[in-house]
Structures are given as structure tokens and as C-alpha cells.
PDB file of C-alpha atoms and ligand atoms in Angstrom:
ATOM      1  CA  UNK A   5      46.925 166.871 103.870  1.00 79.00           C
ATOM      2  CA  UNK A   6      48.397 168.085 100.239  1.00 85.00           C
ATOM      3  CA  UNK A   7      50.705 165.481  98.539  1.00 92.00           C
ATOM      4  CA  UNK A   8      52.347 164.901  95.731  1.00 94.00           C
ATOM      5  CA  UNK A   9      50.085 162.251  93.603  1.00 97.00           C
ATOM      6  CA  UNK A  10      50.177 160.977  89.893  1.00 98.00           C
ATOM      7  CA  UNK A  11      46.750 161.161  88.333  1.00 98.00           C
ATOM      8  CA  UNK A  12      45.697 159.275  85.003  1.00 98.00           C
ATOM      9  CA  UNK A  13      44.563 161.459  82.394  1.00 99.00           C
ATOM     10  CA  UNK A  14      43.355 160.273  79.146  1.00 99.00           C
ATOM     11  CA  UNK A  15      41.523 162.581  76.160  1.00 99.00           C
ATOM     12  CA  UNK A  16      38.782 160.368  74.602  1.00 98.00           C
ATOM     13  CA  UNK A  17      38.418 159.988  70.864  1.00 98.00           C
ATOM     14  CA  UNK A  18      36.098 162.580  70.437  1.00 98.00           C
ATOM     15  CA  UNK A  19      38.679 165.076  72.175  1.00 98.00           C
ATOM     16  CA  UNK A  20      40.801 163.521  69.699  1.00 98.00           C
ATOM     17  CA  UNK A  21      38.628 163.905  67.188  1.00 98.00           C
ATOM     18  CA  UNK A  22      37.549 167.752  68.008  1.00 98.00           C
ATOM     19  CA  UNK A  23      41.024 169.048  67.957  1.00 98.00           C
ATOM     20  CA  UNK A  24      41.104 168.968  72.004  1.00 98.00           C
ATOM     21  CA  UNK A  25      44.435 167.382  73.047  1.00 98.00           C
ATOM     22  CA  UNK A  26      46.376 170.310  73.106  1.00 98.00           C
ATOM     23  CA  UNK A  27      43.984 172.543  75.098  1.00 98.00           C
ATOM     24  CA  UNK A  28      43.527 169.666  77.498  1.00 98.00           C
ATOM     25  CA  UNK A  29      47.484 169.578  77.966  1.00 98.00           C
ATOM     26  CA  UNK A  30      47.606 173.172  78.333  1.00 98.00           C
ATOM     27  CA  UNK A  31      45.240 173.562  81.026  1.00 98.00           C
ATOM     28  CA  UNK A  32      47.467 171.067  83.272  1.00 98.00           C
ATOM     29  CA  UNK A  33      50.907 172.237  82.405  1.00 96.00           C
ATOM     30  CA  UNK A  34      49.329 175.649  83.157  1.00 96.00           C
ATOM     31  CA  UNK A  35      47.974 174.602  86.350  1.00 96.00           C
ATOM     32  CA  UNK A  36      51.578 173.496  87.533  1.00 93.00           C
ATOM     33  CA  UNK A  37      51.448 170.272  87.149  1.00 95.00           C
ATOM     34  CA  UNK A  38      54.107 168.007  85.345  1.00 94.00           C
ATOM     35  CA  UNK A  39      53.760 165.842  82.601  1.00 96.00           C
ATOM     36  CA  UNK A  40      55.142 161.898  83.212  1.00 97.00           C
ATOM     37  CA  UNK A  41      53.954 160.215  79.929  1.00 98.00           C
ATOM     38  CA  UNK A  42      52.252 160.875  77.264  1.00 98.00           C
ATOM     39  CA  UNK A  43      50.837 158.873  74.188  1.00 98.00           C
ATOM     40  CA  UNK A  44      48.956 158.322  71.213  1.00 98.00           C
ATOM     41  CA  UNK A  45      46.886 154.646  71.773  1.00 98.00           C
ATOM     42  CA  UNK A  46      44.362 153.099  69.685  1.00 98.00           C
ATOM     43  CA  UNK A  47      42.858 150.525  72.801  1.00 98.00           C
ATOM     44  CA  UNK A  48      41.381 147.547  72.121  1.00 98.00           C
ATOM     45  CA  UNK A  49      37.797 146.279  73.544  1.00 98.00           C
ATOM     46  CA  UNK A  50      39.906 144.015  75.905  1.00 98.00           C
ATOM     47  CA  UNK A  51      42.082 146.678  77.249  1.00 98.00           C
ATOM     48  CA  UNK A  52      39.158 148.854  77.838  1.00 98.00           C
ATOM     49  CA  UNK A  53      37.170 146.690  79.667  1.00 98.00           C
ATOM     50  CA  UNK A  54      39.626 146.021  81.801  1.00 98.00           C
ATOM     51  CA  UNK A  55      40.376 149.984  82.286  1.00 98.00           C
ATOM     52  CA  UNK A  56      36.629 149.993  83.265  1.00 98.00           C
ATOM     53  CA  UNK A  57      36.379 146.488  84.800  1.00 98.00           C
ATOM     54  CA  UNK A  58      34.443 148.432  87.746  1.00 97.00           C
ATOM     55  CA  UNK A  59      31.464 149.161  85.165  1.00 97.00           C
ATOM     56  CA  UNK A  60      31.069 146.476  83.841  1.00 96.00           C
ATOM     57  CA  UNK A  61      27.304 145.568  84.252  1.00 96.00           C
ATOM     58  CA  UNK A  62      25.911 149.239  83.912  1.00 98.00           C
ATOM     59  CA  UNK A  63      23.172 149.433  80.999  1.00 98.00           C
ATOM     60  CA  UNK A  64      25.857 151.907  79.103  1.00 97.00           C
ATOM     61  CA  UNK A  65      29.193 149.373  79.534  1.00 98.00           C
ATOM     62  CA  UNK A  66      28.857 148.330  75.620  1.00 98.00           C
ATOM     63  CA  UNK A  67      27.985 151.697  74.365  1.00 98.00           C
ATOM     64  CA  UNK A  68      30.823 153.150  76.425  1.00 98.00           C
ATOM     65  CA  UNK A  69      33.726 150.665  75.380  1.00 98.00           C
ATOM     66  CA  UNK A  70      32.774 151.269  71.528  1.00 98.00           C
ATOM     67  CA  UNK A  71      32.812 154.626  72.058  1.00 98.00           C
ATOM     68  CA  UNK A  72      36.165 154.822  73.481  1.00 98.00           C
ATOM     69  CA  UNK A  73      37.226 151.767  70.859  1.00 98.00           C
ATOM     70  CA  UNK A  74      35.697 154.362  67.802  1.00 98.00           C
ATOM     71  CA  UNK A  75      39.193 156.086  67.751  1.00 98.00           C
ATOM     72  CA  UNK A  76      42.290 156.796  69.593  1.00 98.00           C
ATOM     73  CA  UNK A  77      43.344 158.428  73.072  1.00 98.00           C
ATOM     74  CA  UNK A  78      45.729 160.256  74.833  1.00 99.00           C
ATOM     75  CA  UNK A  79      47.125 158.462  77.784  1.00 99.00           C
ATOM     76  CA  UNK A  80      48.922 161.025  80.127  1.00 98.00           C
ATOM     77  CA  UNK A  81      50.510 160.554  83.176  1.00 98.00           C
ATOM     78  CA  UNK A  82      50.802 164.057  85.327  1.00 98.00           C
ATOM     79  CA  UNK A  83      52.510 164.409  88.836  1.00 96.00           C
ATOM     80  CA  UNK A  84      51.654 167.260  91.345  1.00 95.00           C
ATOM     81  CA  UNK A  85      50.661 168.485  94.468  1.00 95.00           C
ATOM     82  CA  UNK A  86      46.670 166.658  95.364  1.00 97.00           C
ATOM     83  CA  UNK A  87      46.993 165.638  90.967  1.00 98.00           C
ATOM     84  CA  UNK A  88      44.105 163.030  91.831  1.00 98.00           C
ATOM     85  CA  UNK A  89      41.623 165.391  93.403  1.00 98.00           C
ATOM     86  CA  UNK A  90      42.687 168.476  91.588  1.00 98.00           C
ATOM     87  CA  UNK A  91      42.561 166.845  88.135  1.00 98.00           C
ATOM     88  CA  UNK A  92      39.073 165.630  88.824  1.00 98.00           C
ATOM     89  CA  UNK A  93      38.066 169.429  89.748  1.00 98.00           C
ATOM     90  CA  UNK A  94      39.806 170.630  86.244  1.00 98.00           C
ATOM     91  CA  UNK A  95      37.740 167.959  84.176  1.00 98.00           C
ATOM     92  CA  UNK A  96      34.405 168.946  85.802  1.00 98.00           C
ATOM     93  CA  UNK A  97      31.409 166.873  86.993  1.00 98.00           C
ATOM     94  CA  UNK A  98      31.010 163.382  85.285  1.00 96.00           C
ATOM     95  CA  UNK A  99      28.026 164.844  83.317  1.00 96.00           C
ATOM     96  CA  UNK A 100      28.789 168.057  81.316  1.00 93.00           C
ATOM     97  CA  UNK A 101      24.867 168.953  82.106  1.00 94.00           C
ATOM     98  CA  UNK A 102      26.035 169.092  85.883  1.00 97.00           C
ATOM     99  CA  UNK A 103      30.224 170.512  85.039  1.00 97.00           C
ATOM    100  CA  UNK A 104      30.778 174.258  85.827  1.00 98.00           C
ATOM    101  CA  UNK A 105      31.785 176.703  83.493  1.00 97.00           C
ATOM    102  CA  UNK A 106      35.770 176.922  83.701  1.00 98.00           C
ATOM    103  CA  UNK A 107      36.174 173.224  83.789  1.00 98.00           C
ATOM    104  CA  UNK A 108      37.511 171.279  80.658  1.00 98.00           C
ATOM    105  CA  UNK A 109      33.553 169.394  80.229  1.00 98.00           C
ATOM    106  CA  UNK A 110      31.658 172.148  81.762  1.00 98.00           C
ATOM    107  CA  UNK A 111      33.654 174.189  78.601  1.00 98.00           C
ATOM    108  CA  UNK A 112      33.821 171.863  76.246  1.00 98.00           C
ATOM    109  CA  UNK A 113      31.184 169.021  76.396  1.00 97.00           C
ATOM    110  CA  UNK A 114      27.316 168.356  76.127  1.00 97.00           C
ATOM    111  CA  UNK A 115      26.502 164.901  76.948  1.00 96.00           C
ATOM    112  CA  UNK A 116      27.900 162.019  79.300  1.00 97.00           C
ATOM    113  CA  UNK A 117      28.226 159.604  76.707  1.00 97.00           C
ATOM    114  CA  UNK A 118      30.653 161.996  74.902  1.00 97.00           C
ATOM    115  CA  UNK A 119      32.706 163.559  77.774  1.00 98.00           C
ATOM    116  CA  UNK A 120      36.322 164.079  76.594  1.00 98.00           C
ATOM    117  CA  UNK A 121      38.251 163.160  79.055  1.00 98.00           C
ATOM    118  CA  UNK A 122      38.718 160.773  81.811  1.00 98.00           C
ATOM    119  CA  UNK A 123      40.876 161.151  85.151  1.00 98.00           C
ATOM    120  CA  UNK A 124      41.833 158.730  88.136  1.00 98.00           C
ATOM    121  CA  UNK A 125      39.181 158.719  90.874  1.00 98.00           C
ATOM    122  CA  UNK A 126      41.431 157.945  93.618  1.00 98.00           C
ATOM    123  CA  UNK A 127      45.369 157.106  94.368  1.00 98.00           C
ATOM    124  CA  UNK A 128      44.841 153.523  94.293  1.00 98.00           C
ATOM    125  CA  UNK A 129      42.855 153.483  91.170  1.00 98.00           C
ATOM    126  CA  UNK A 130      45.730 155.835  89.437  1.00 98.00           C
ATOM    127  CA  UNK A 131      48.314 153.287  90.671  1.00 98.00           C
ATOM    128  CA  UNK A 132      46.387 150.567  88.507  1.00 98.00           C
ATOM    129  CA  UNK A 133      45.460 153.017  85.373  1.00 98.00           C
ATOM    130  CA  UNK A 134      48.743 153.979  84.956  1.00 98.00           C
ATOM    131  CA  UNK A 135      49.746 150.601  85.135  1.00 98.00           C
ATOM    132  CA  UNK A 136      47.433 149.495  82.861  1.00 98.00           C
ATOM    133  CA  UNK A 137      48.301 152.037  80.145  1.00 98.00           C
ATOM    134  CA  UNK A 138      52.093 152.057  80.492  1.00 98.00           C
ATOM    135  CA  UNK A 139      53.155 149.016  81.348  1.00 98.00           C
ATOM    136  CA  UNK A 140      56.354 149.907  79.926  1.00 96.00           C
ATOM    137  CA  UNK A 141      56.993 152.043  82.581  1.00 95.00           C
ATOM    138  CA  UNK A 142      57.861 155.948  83.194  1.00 95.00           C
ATOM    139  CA  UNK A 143      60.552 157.959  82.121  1.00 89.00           C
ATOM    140  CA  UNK A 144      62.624 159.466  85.190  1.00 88.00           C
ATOM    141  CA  UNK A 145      63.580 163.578  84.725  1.00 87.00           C
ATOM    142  CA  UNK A 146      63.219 166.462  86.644  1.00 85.00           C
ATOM    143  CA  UNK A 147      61.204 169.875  85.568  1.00 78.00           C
ATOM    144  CA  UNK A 148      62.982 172.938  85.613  1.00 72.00           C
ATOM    145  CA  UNK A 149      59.764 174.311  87.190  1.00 66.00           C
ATOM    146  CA  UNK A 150      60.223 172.163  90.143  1.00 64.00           C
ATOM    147  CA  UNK A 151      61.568 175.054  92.495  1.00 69.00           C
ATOM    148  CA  UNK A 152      58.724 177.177  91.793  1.00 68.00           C
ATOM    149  CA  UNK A 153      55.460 175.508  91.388  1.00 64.00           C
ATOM    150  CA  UNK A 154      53.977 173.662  93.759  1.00 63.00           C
TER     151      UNK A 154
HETATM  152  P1  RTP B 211      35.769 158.682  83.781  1.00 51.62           P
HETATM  153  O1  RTP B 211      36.089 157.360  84.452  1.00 51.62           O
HETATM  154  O2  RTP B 211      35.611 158.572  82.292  1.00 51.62           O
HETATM  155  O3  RTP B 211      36.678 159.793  84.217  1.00 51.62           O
HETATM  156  O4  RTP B 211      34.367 159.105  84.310  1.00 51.62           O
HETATM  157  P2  RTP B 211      33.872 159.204  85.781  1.00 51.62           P
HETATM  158  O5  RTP B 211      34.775 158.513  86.745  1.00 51.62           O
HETATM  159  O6  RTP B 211      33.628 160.648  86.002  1.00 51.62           O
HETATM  160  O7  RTP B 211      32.498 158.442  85.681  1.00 51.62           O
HETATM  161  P3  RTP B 211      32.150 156.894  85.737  1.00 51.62           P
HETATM  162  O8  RTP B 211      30.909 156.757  86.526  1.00 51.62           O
HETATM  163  O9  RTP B 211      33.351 156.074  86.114  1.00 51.62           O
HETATM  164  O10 RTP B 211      31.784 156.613  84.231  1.00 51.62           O
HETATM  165  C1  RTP B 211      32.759 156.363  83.277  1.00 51.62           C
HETATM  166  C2  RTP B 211      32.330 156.937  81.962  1.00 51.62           C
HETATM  167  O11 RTP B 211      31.179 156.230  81.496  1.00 51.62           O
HETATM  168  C3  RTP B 211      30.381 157.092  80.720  1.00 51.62           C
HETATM  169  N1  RTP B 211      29.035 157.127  81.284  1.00 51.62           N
HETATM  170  N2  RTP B 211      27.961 157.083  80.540  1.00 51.62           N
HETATM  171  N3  RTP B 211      24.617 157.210  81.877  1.00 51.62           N
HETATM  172  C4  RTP B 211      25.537 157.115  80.944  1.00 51.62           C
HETATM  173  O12 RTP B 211      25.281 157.011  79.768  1.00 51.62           O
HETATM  174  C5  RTP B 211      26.924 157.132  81.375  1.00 51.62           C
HETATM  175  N4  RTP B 211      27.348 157.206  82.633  1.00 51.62           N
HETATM  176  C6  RTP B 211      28.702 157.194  82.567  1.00 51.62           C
HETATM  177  C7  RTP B 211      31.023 158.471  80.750  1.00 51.62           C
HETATM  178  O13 RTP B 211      31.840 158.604  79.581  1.00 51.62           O
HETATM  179  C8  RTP B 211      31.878 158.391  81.997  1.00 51.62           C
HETATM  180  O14 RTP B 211      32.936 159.314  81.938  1.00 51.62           O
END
């Protein structure tokens, strides 16, 4: 059954980098959904290994965390209707060789190891990301959209 979720989404360095943030953010405001939290993070190796503590043992762990330590991200935090399952659909298969056209990797990326964008797998795992990244908290306001997107 459709719920409202918060997803994790976070624009890697080299959607940084390549001038991406903005078309990322456009695609889910346009899709309805509403932005939470947004920021501008240079992570550390620690933090990152934590965010992929689940990894951690794959042959491409220490080429992943320097990649995503070469620069900074954009943590976002966006609320919906399904945000988890849809926001995995608008970011496209894991592998851009594998994404479909339409989707943020399938139109913007090449290669795994430099896939511009990462979003929460499940609820639970959103719960911790978003955790994780802002453990400051969220900001509390309502969307003057609310009445008419779902
Ligand atoms: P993400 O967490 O970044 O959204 O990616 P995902 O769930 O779709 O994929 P996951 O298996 O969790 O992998 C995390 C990130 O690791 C890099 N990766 N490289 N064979 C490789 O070289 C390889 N496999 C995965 C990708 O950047 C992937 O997004």
C-alpha cells in the first residue's frame, strides 16, 4: 500500500562536479515530492564508511569511499507518497550500463564507479541515512503544494 516515506538522496561529487545538483533537484520537486533538507557536505572517510558500513568487504569499498571523499555532496532529505521506492525508480538501475533512458543515471551516467547519485534502499535504511547525515535534525514546514500533489 502507498505511504508517505522520506527517502535519502545524496548527489555524489562527480554530480557535483558536472554541474548536476540542480537537475537532480528538479526532477524530484517536479515529480511532487517535497524537499526536507538539503546541504552542501564535504564527508570524511569515517562518515562514509559508516554510510556504507553494509559494503564494507566488497573488492570496490576503498575505491568507492575515495571516490565519494574526492569532493563534496548533496545530502537531501525528500518526503512523499512511496519516496523510497519511487526515488530508486527516478535514479535508475545501480549500473548506468543496465539504467533506462529517462532515469537520472540511465541519462546522465556511464559507469558504476561514477554513478551520481545515491538513494535509500528501504524505510529502515532511510531512517538511519538521514540520521546519519543530519543529525541535527529536520526543519518542520508545510508545502503549499500539499493539497494538490500527492
Ligand atoms: P547507492 O547506495 O550509491 O544508491 O547504490 P546502490 O544501493 O544502487 O548500490 P550498492 O550495491 O549499495 O553500491 C553502492 C555504490 O557502490 C558503487 N559500486 N561500485 N562493482 C563496482 O565497482 C561497484 N559496485 C557498486 C556504486 O557507486 C554504488 O552506487
Amino acid at each position: 500500500m502507498s505511504k508517505t516515506e522520506r527517502t535519502y538522496i545524496m548527489v555524489k561529487p562527480d554530480g557535483v562536479q558536472r554541474g548536476l545538483v540542480g537537475a537532480i533537484i528538479a526532477r524530484f520537486e517536479q515529480r511532487g515530492f517535497k524537499l526536507i533538507a538539503l546541504k552542501l557536505v564535504q564527508a570524511t572517510t569515517e562518515h562514509l564508511e559508516l554510510h556504507y558500513a553494509d559494503l564494507k568487504g566488497k573488492p570496490f569499498f576503498p575505491g568507492l569511499i575515495k571516490y565519494m571523499a574526492s569532493g563534496p555532496v548533496v545530502a537531501m532529505v525528500w518526503e512523499g507518497l512511496d519516496a523510497v521506492k519511487t526515488g530508486r525508480v527516478m535514479l535508475g538501475a545501480t549500473n548506468p550500463l543496465a539504467s533506462a533512458p529517462g532515469t537520472i543515471r540511465g541519462d546522465y551516467a556511464l559507469a558504476v564507479g561514477r554513478n551520481i547519485c545515491h538513494g535509500s534502499d528501504a524505510v529502515d535504511s532511510a531512517e538511519k541515512e538521514i540520521k546519519l547525515w543530519f543529525p541535527e535534525g529536520l526543519t518542520q514546514y508545510s508545502h503549499s503544494q500539499e493539497n494538490w500533489i500527492f
